[in-house]
mmCIF file of C-alpha atoms in Angstrom:
data_model
loop_
_atom_site.group_PDB
_atom_site.id
_atom_site.type_symbol
_atom_site.label_atom_id
_atom_site.label_comp_id
_atom_site.label_asym_id
_atom_site.label_seq_id
_atom_site.Cartn_x
_atom_site.Cartn_y
_atom_site.Cartn_z
ATOM 1 C CA MET W 20 -45.832 20.558 -254.601
ATOM 2 C CA ASN W 21 -49.248 20.919 -256.184
ATOM 3 C CA GLY W 22 -50.216 24.550 -255.571
ATOM 4 C CA SER W 23 -52.495 23.816 -252.625
ATOM 5 C CA PRO W 24 -52.260 26.009 -249.501
ATOM 6 C CA ALA W 25 -50.669 23.132 -247.601
ATOM 7 C CA SER W 26 -47.983 22.621 -250.262
ATOM 8 C CA MET W 27 -47.282 26.374 -250.393
ATOM 9 C CA ASN W 28 -46.825 26.499 -246.644
ATOM 10 C CA ALA W 29 -44.650 23.395 -246.791
ATOM 11 C CA ALA W 30 -42.480 25.098 -249.397
ATOM 12 C CA ARG W 31 -42.101 28.233 -247.251
ATOM 13 C CA TRP W 32 -41.158 26.125 -244.233
ATOM 14 C CA ALA W 33 -38.677 24.088 -246.284
ATOM 15 C CA ALA W 34 -37.095 27.272 -247.619
ATOM 16 C CA ALA W 35 -36.527 28.575 -244.096
ATOM 17 C CA VAL W 36 -34.918 25.291 -243.031
ATOM 18 C CA ALA W 37 -32.806 24.981 -246.180
ATOM 19 C CA GLU W 38 -31.518 28.535 -245.835
ATOM 20 C CA GLY W 39 -30.644 27.868 -242.205
ATOM 21 C CA GLN W 40 -28.702 24.796 -243.308
ATOM 22 C CA GLY W 41 -26.988 26.652 -246.151
ATOM 23 C CA THR W 42 -28.358 24.183 -248.707
ATOM 24 C CA THR W 43 -30.217 24.378 -251.994
ATOM 25 C CA LEU W 44 -33.986 23.913 -252.106
ATOM 26 C CA HIS W 45 -35.471 21.850 -254.928
ATOM 27 C CA LEU W 46 -39.159 22.404 -255.629
ATOM 28 C CA ILE W 47 -40.794 19.587 -257.560
ATOM 29 C CA HIS W 48 -44.205 19.722 -259.243
ATOM 30 C CA VAL W 49 -45.057 16.308 -260.705
ATOM 31 C CA LEU W 50 -47.050 16.321 -263.946
ATOM 32 C CA PRO W 51 -49.390 13.398 -264.648
ATOM 33 C CA PRO W 52 -48.939 11.399 -267.854
ATOM 34 C CA THR W 53 -51.202 12.219 -270.749
ATOM 35 C CA PRO W 54 -54.438 10.235 -270.297
ATOM 36 C CA LEU W 55 -55.215 7.745 -273.027
ATOM 37 C CA SER W 56 -58.990 7.874 -272.692
ATOM 38 C CA TYR W 57 -61.864 8.648 -270.309
ATOM 39 C CA ARG W 58 -65.032 6.714 -269.679
ATOM 40 C CA GLU W 59 -67.073 9.882 -269.519
ATOM 41 C CA SER W 60 -66.911 13.022 -271.572
ATOM 42 C CA ARG W 61 -65.146 15.918 -269.850
ATOM 43 C CA PRO W 62 -62.698 18.644 -270.816
ATOM 44 C CA VAL W 63 -59.075 17.583 -270.566
ATOM 45 C CA SER W 64 -56.243 20.044 -270.065
ATOM 46 C CA SER W 65 -53.540 19.705 -272.649
ATOM 47 C CA ASP W 66 -49.978 18.824 -271.673
ATOM 48 C CA ASP W 67 -48.988 22.455 -272.233
ATOM 49 C CA GLU W 68 -51.801 23.726 -270.019
ATOM 50 C CA ARG W 69 -50.851 21.343 -267.222
ATOM 51 C CA ARG W 70 -47.205 22.349 -267.490
ATOM 52 C CA ILE W 71 -48.091 26.060 -267.456
ATOM 53 C CA ALA W 72 -50.244 25.536 -264.352
ATOM 54 C CA GLY W 73 -47.407 23.667 -262.665
ATOM 55 C CA GLU W 74 -44.881 26.353 -263.522
ATOM 56 C CA ALA W 75 -47.247 28.991 -262.182
ATOM 57 C CA ALA W 76 -47.536 27.106 -258.864
ATOM 58 C CA LEU W 77 -43.746 26.846 -258.607
ATOM 59 C CA ALA W 78 -43.348 30.546 -259.418
ATOM 60 C CA GLU W 79 -45.896 31.476 -256.761
ATOM 61 C CA ALA W 80 -44.028 29.392 -254.191
ATOM 62 C CA VAL W 81 -40.749 31.113 -255.051
ATOM 63 C CA ARG W 82 -42.457 34.522 -254.754
ATOM 64 C CA SER W 83 -43.736 33.588 -251.312
ATOM 65 C CA MET W 84 -40.231 32.597 -250.232
ATOM 66 C CA ARG W 85 -38.744 35.846 -251.519
ATOM 67 C CA ASN W 86 -41.482 37.770 -249.700
ATOM 68 C CA ASP W 87 -40.371 35.951 -246.549
ATOM 69 C CA GLY W 88 -36.874 37.330 -247.151
ATOM 70 C CA ARG W 89 -35.291 34.072 -248.348
ATOM 71 C CA THR W 90 -32.248 34.477 -250.581
ATOM 72 C CA LEU W 91 -31.253 30.831 -250.952
ATOM 73 C CA GLU W 92 -30.809 29.080 -254.293
ATOM 74 C CA VAL W 93 -34.062 27.453 -255.452
ATOM 75 C CA LEU W 94 -34.273 24.862 -258.218
ATOM 76 C CA CYS W 95 -37.615 24.134 -259.848
ATOM 77 C CA SER W 96 -38.623 21.162 -261.963
ATOM 78 C CA SER W 97 -41.803 19.663 -263.416
ATOM 79 C CA PRO W 98 -41.101 15.998 -264.252
ATOM 80 C CA THR W 99 -43.800 13.645 -265.477
ATOM 81 C CA GLY W 100 -44.614 10.526 -263.503
ATOM 82 C CA SER W 101 -47.401 8.012 -263.083
ATOM 83 C CA THR W 102 -47.640 9.120 -259.434
ATOM 84 C CA ALA W 103 -45.914 11.896 -257.483
ATOM 85 C CA ALA W 104 -44.291 9.322 -255.199
ATOM 86 C CA ASP W 105 -42.640 7.629 -258.189
ATOM 87 C CA ILE W 106 -40.728 10.866 -258.796
ATOM 88 C CA LEU W 107 -40.190 11.975 -255.211
ATOM 89 C CA LEU W 108 -38.828 8.711 -253.781
ATOM 90 C CA PRO W 109 -35.789 8.559 -256.115
ATOM 91 C CA ALA W 110 -35.179 12.291 -255.517
ATOM 92 C CA ALA W 111 -35.126 11.620 -251.775
ATOM 93 C CA GLU W 112 -32.085 9.378 -252.200
ATOM 94 C CA GLN W 113 -29.909 12.479 -252.598
ATOM 95 C CA ALA W 114 -31.775 14.790 -250.229
ATOM 96 C CA SER W 115 -31.101 15.701 -246.606
ATOM 97 C CA MET W 116 -34.845 16.111 -246.054
ATOM 98 C CA MET W 117 -38.119 15.735 -247.932
ATOM 99 C CA VAL W 118 -41.005 18.134 -247.135
ATOM 100 C CA ILE W 119 -44.587 17.638 -248.330
ATOM 101 C CA GLY W 120 -47.902 19.294 -247.484
ATOM 102 C CA SER W 121 -50.591 17.229 -245.783
ATOM 103 C CA ALA W 122 -53.597 18.291 -247.861
ATOM 104 C CA ALA W 123 -56.051 15.416 -247.677
ATOM 105 C CA GLY W 124 -57.141 13.872 -250.948
ATOM 106 C CA GLY W 125 -59.655 11.462 -249.474
ATOM 107 C CA PRO W 126 -63.067 11.781 -247.793
ATOM 108 C CA VAL W 127 -61.773 12.041 -244.240
ATOM 109 C CA GLN W 128 -60.580 15.530 -243.303
ATOM 110 C CA GLY W 129 -57.078 15.574 -241.880
ATOM 111 C CA TYR W 130 -56.018 12.200 -243.204
ATOM 112 C CA LEU W 131 -53.061 11.968 -245.542
ATOM 113 C CA ASN W 132 -53.274 11.545 -249.274
ATOM 114 C CA PRO W 133 -51.714 8.461 -250.891
ATOM 115 C CA THR W 134 -48.541 10.338 -251.883
ATOM 116 C CA ALA W 135 -47.813 11.440 -248.314
ATOM 117 C CA LEU W 136 -48.526 7.974 -246.960
ATOM 118 C CA ARG W 137 -46.280 6.255 -249.487
ATOM 119 C CA LEU W 138 -43.455 8.674 -248.736
ATOM 120 C CA ALA W 139 -43.932 8.185 -245.006
ATOM 121 C CA HIS W 140 -43.526 4.430 -245.450
ATOM 122 C CA HIS W 141 -40.630 4.393 -247.890
ATOM 123 C CA CYS W 142 -38.787 7.743 -247.910
ATOM 124 C CA PRO W 143 -35.069 7.029 -247.257
ATOM 125 C CA CYS W 144 -34.343 10.446 -245.719
ATOM 126 C CA PRO W 145 -36.093 12.393 -242.951
ATOM 127 C CA LEU W 146 -39.600 13.324 -244.064
ATOM 128 C CA VAL W 147 -41.573 16.322 -242.838
ATOM 129 C CA VAL W 148 -45.306 16.262 -243.429
ATOM 130 C CA TRP W 149 -46.330 19.892 -243.003
ATOM 131 C CA ARG W 150 -49.698 20.564 -241.466
ATOM 132 C CA GLY W 151 -51.191 23.295 -239.339
ATOM 133 C CA ARG W 152 -52.163 26.928 -239.778
ATOM 134 C CA GLU W 153 -50.735 29.391 -242.294
ATOM 135 C CA ARG W 154 -49.696 31.811 -239.550
ATOM 136 C CA HIS W 155 -47.311 29.079 -238.369
ATOM 137 C CA ALA W 156 -45.890 28.345 -241.833
ATOM 138 C CA LEU W 157 -42.452 29.574 -240.790
ATOM 139 C CA PRO W 158 -40.287 28.223 -237.977
ATOM 140 C CA ASP W 159 -40.569 30.178 -234.754
ATOM 141 C CA HIS W 160 -39.615 29.881 -231.107
ATOM 142 C CA ARG W 161 -42.351 27.473 -230.031
ATOM 143 C CA THR W 162 -41.438 24.090 -228.608
ATOM 144 C CA VAL W 163 -40.063 21.210 -230.656
ATOM 145 C CA VAL W 164 -41.343 17.867 -229.324
ATOM 146 C CA VAL W 165 -39.579 14.528 -229.792
ATOM 147 C CA GLY W 166 -40.964 11.108 -228.941
ATOM 148 C CA VAL W 167 -38.429 8.823 -227.262
ATOM 149 C CA ASP W 168 -38.776 5.078 -226.623
ATOM 150 C CA GLY W 169 -35.120 4.029 -226.423
ATOM 151 C CA SER W 170 -35.064 2.382 -229.860
ATOM 152 C CA GLN W 171 -32.309 3.184 -232.349
ATOM 153 C CA CYS W 172 -34.757 5.105 -234.548
ATOM 154 C CA SER W 173 -35.868 7.258 -231.638
ATOM 155 C CA ILE W 174 -32.248 8.029 -230.820
ATOM 156 C CA THR W 175 -31.918 9.251 -234.406
ATOM 157 C CA ALA W 176 -35.052 11.315 -233.803
ATOM 158 C CA VAL W 177 -33.398 12.846 -230.717
ATOM 159 C CA ALA W 178 -30.396 13.870 -232.824
ATOM 160 C CA ASP W 179 -32.712 15.487 -235.386
ATOM 161 C CA ALA W 180 -34.731 17.158 -232.638
ATOM 162 C CA PHE W 181 -31.701 18.801 -231.031
ATOM 163 C CA GLY W 182 -30.585 19.988 -234.455
ATOM 164 C CA MET W 183 -33.974 21.504 -235.289
ATOM 165 C CA ALA W 184 -34.457 23.080 -231.848
ATOM 166 C CA GLY W 185 -30.978 24.579 -232.041
ATOM 167 C CA ARG W 186 -31.643 25.943 -235.524
ATOM 168 C CA PHE W 187 -34.977 27.465 -234.460
ATOM 169 C CA ASP W 188 -33.653 28.759 -231.115
ATOM 170 C CA ALA W 189 -36.551 26.851 -229.548
ATOM 171 C CA PRO W 190 -36.978 24.720 -226.410
ATOM 172 C CA LEU W 191 -37.114 20.954 -226.736
ATOM 173 C CA ALA W 192 -39.596 18.666 -225.006
ATOM 174 C CA ALA W 193 -38.393 15.048 -224.926
ATOM 175 C CA VAL W 194 -41.412 12.817 -224.241
ATOM 176 C CA HIS W 195 -41.259 9.189 -223.092
ATOM 177 C CA SER W 196 -44.332 7.188 -222.091
ATOM 178 C CA TRP W 197 -45.119 3.681 -220.991
ATOM 179 C CA LYS W 198 -48.195 1.621 -220.277
ATOM 180 C CA SER W 199 -48.712 0.216 -216.806
ATOM 181 C CA SER W 200 -50.150 -3.264 -216.391
ATOM 182 C CA VAL W 201 -51.717 -2.349 -213.036
ATOM 183 C CA PRO W 202 -54.113 0.487 -212.156
ATOM 184 C CA HIS W 203 -52.711 3.365 -210.172
ATOM 185 C CA ASP W 204 -53.890 3.487 -206.547
ATOM 186 C CA ALA W 205 -52.492 3.869 -203.081
ATOM 187 C CA ASP W 206 -51.618 0.147 -202.875
ATOM 188 C CA ASN W 207 -49.181 0.263 -205.773
ATOM 189 C CA ASP W 208 -47.659 3.741 -205.441
ATOM 190 C CA ALA W 209 -44.250 2.176 -204.831
ATOM 191 C CA ASP W 210 -44.540 0.181 -208.038
ATOM 192 C CA GLY W 211 -45.503 3.352 -209.896
ATOM 193 C CA VAL W 212 -42.533 5.283 -208.517
ATOM 194 C CA ALA W 213 -40.180 2.432 -209.431
ATOM 195 C CA ALA W 214 -41.606 2.263 -212.950
ATOM 196 C CA GLY W 215 -41.278 6.031 -213.339
ATOM 197 C CA GLN W 216 -37.644 5.883 -212.294
ATOM 198 C CA ARG W 217 -36.969 2.985 -214.653
ATOM 199 C CA GLU W 218 -38.593 4.722 -217.596
ATOM 200 C CA GLY W 219 -36.912 8.011 -216.706
ATOM 201 C CA ALA W 220 -33.575 6.207 -217.021
ATOM 202 C CA VAL W 221 -34.532 5.134 -220.551
ATOM 203 C CA LEU W 222 -35.175 8.757 -221.479
ATOM 204 C CA ALA W 223 -31.998 10.015 -219.811
ATOM 205 C CA GLU W 224 -29.897 7.418 -221.639
ATOM 206 C CA SER W 225 -31.413 8.424 -224.984
ATOM 207 C CA LEU W 226 -30.596 12.082 -224.339
ATOM 208 C CA ALA W 227 -27.078 11.472 -222.991
ATOM 209 C CA GLY W 228 -24.458 13.706 -224.574
ATOM 210 C CA TRP W 229 -26.804 15.863 -226.633
ATOM 211 C CA ALA W 230 -27.147 18.666 -224.093
ATOM 212 C CA GLU W 231 -23.369 19.113 -224.198
ATOM 213 C CA ARG W 232 -23.454 19.376 -227.988
ATOM 214 C CA TYR W 233 -26.315 21.866 -227.902
ATOM 215 C CA PRO W 234 -25.790 23.834 -224.674
ATOM 216 C CA ASP W 235 -28.165 26.613 -225.750
ATOM 217 C CA VAL W 236 -31.147 24.269 -226.192
ATOM 218 C CA VAL W 237 -33.401 24.215 -223.147
ATOM 219 C CA VAL W 238 -34.605 20.640 -222.652
ATOM 220 C CA ARG W 239 -37.639 19.481 -220.704
ATOM 221 C CA GLU W 240 -37.694 15.753 -219.914
ATOM 222 C CA ILE W 241 -41.222 14.328 -219.724
ATOM 223 C CA VAL W 242 -41.996 10.822 -218.486
ATOM 224 C CA GLU W 243 -45.667 9.856 -218.361
ATOM 225 C CA CYS W 244 -47.666 6.671 -217.938
ATOM 226 C CA GLY W 245 -50.139 6.312 -220.784
ATOM 227 C CA GLY W 246 -50.623 5.484 -224.428
ATOM 228 C CA THR W 247 -47.833 6.854 -226.586
ATOM 229 C CA GLY W 248 -50.108 8.534 -229.104
ATOM 230 C CA GLU W 249 -52.301 10.285 -226.559
ATOM 231 C CA VAL W 250 -49.325 11.511 -224.526
ATOM 232 C CA LEU W 251 -47.594 12.908 -227.621
ATOM 233 C CA LEU W 252 -50.784 14.605 -228.786
ATOM 234 C CA ARG W 253 -51.100 16.442 -225.485
ATOM 235 C CA TRP W 254 -47.546 17.711 -225.626
ATOM 236 C CA CYS W 255 -47.587 18.799 -229.261
ATOM 237 C CA ALA W 256 -50.894 20.727 -229.031
ATOM 238 C CA ASP W 257 -49.004 24.014 -229.358
ATOM 239 C CA ALA W 258 -45.672 22.728 -230.702
ATOM 240 C CA GLN W 259 -44.127 23.893 -233.931
ATOM 241 C CA LEU W 260 -42.799 20.447 -234.814
ATOM 242 C CA LEU W 261 -43.143 16.851 -233.630
ATOM 243 C CA ILE W 262 -40.289 14.444 -234.384
ATOM 244 C CA VAL W 263 -40.643 10.674 -234.134
ATOM 245 C CA GLY W 264 -38.591 7.730 -235.344
ATOM 246 C CA SER W 265 -39.865 5.724 -238.283
ATOM 247 C CA HIS W 266 -39.991 2.637 -236.050
ATOM 248 C CA GLY W 267 -40.083 1.917 -232.371
ATOM 249 C CA HIS W 268 -39.498 -1.316 -230.542
ATOM 250 C CA GLY W 269 -41.105 -4.333 -232.159
ATOM 251 C CA ALA W 270 -41.341 -2.886 -235.673
ATOM 252 C CA LEU W 271 -41.998 -5.454 -238.380
ATOM 253 C CA GLY W 272 -39.519 -4.137 -240.923
ATOM 254 C CA ARG W 273 -38.036 -1.101 -242.643
ATOM 255 C CA ALA W 274 -40.806 -0.940 -245.244
ATOM 256 C CA VAL W 275 -43.544 -0.778 -242.597
ATOM 257 C CA LEU W 276 -44.101 2.474 -240.746
ATOM 258 C CA GLY W 277 -44.387 2.165 -236.983
ATOM 259 C CA SER W 278 -47.889 2.493 -235.549
ATOM 260 C CA THR W 279 -47.075 5.543 -233.425
ATOM 261 C CA SER W 280 -45.442 7.342 -236.343
ATOM 262 C CA GLN W 281 -48.419 6.668 -238.590
ATOM 263 C CA ASP W 282 -50.851 7.713 -235.891
ATOM 264 C CA MET W 283 -49.049 11.039 -235.434
ATOM 265 C CA LEU W 284 -48.993 11.693 -239.155
ATOM 266 C CA HIS W 285 -52.773 11.432 -239.187
ATOM 267 C CA ARG W 286 -53.612 13.225 -235.940
ATOM 268 C CA ALA W 287 -50.869 15.644 -234.876
ATOM 269 C CA PRO W 288 -51.928 19.317 -235.145
ATOM 270 C CA CYS W 289 -48.416 20.436 -236.160
ATOM 271 C CA PRO W 290 -45.842 19.398 -238.759
ATOM 272 C CA VAL W 291 -44.430 15.908 -238.165
ATOM 273 C CA MET W 292 -40.897 14.785 -238.980
ATOM 274 C CA ILE W 293 -40.232 11.068 -239.468
ATOM 275 C CA SER W 294 -36.578 10.318 -238.732
ATOM 276 C CA HIS W 295 -34.911 7.448 -240.586
ATOM 277 C CA LEU W 296 -31.593 5.714 -240.057
ATOM 278 C CA ARG W 297 -29.362 6.983 -242.861
ATOM 279 C CA PRO W 298 -26.297 9.126 -243.512
ATOM 280 C CA ARG W 299 -27.028 12.828 -243.950
ATOM 281 C CA THR W 300 -26.640 14.342 -247.415
ATOM 282 C CA ALA W 301 -26.886 17.849 -248.769
ATOM 283 C CA ALA W 302 -30.186 19.023 -250.259
ATOM 284 C CA VAL W 303 -33.655 19.814 -249.004
ATOM 285 C CA ARG W 304 -36.532 19.011 -251.358
#
């Protein structure tokens, strides 16, 4: 975390989730290495000043959590690294979840900074990129949305979605979309109905068994014809969390983030969880 409003809200959200899981929360503020030189003259904070500022940001985050009523164990550290991702990626190996704020560092408002993008591509555990409004910094009873395409990664996303919806006592919207090769009109209504039934079966198969494991989660199954990104954006307009798999069908490889996942990280109005295929471990960071 870097002390920005987005990172503070991400820390508060992570604390709520970690406490619900009964796990420890590890807050990490990455310090940059001491610069060797600058091309232009400007004041440079000393190592001590940077460390003090980092410790102040961590302390403020802990105060916010305590003000929210959190009593969980919180560990704080300020390691030095050439980039934040160089520190966070190894830490993620032992975490059950990584949470980062989405404060943009580039010229385009709403787009992710390089740290968030690198984590999204390479984080080995589920990654939540927190974004949205401060009044929604804490989990609530609004809908959790999960994108489903029948791939193994999206089935992992379904598992995570049921877990989060159950923890938040929130309804779950499972969204599956497909693109039609023919325009919709009266002449091909039968084809449209058949396609809807076929795609509905994909969704039902992906959800099979989870309702029995989470009988208190109210599930809405949504099957729509249209582009995946646009359909998901409509359904997560007032959601508290969108969950997608790191890859869908046709992904090029584990190190490459799926196009839909990357699109949602840039454009979704709510926090986005990227689910990865891996065993669960025990800490939230």
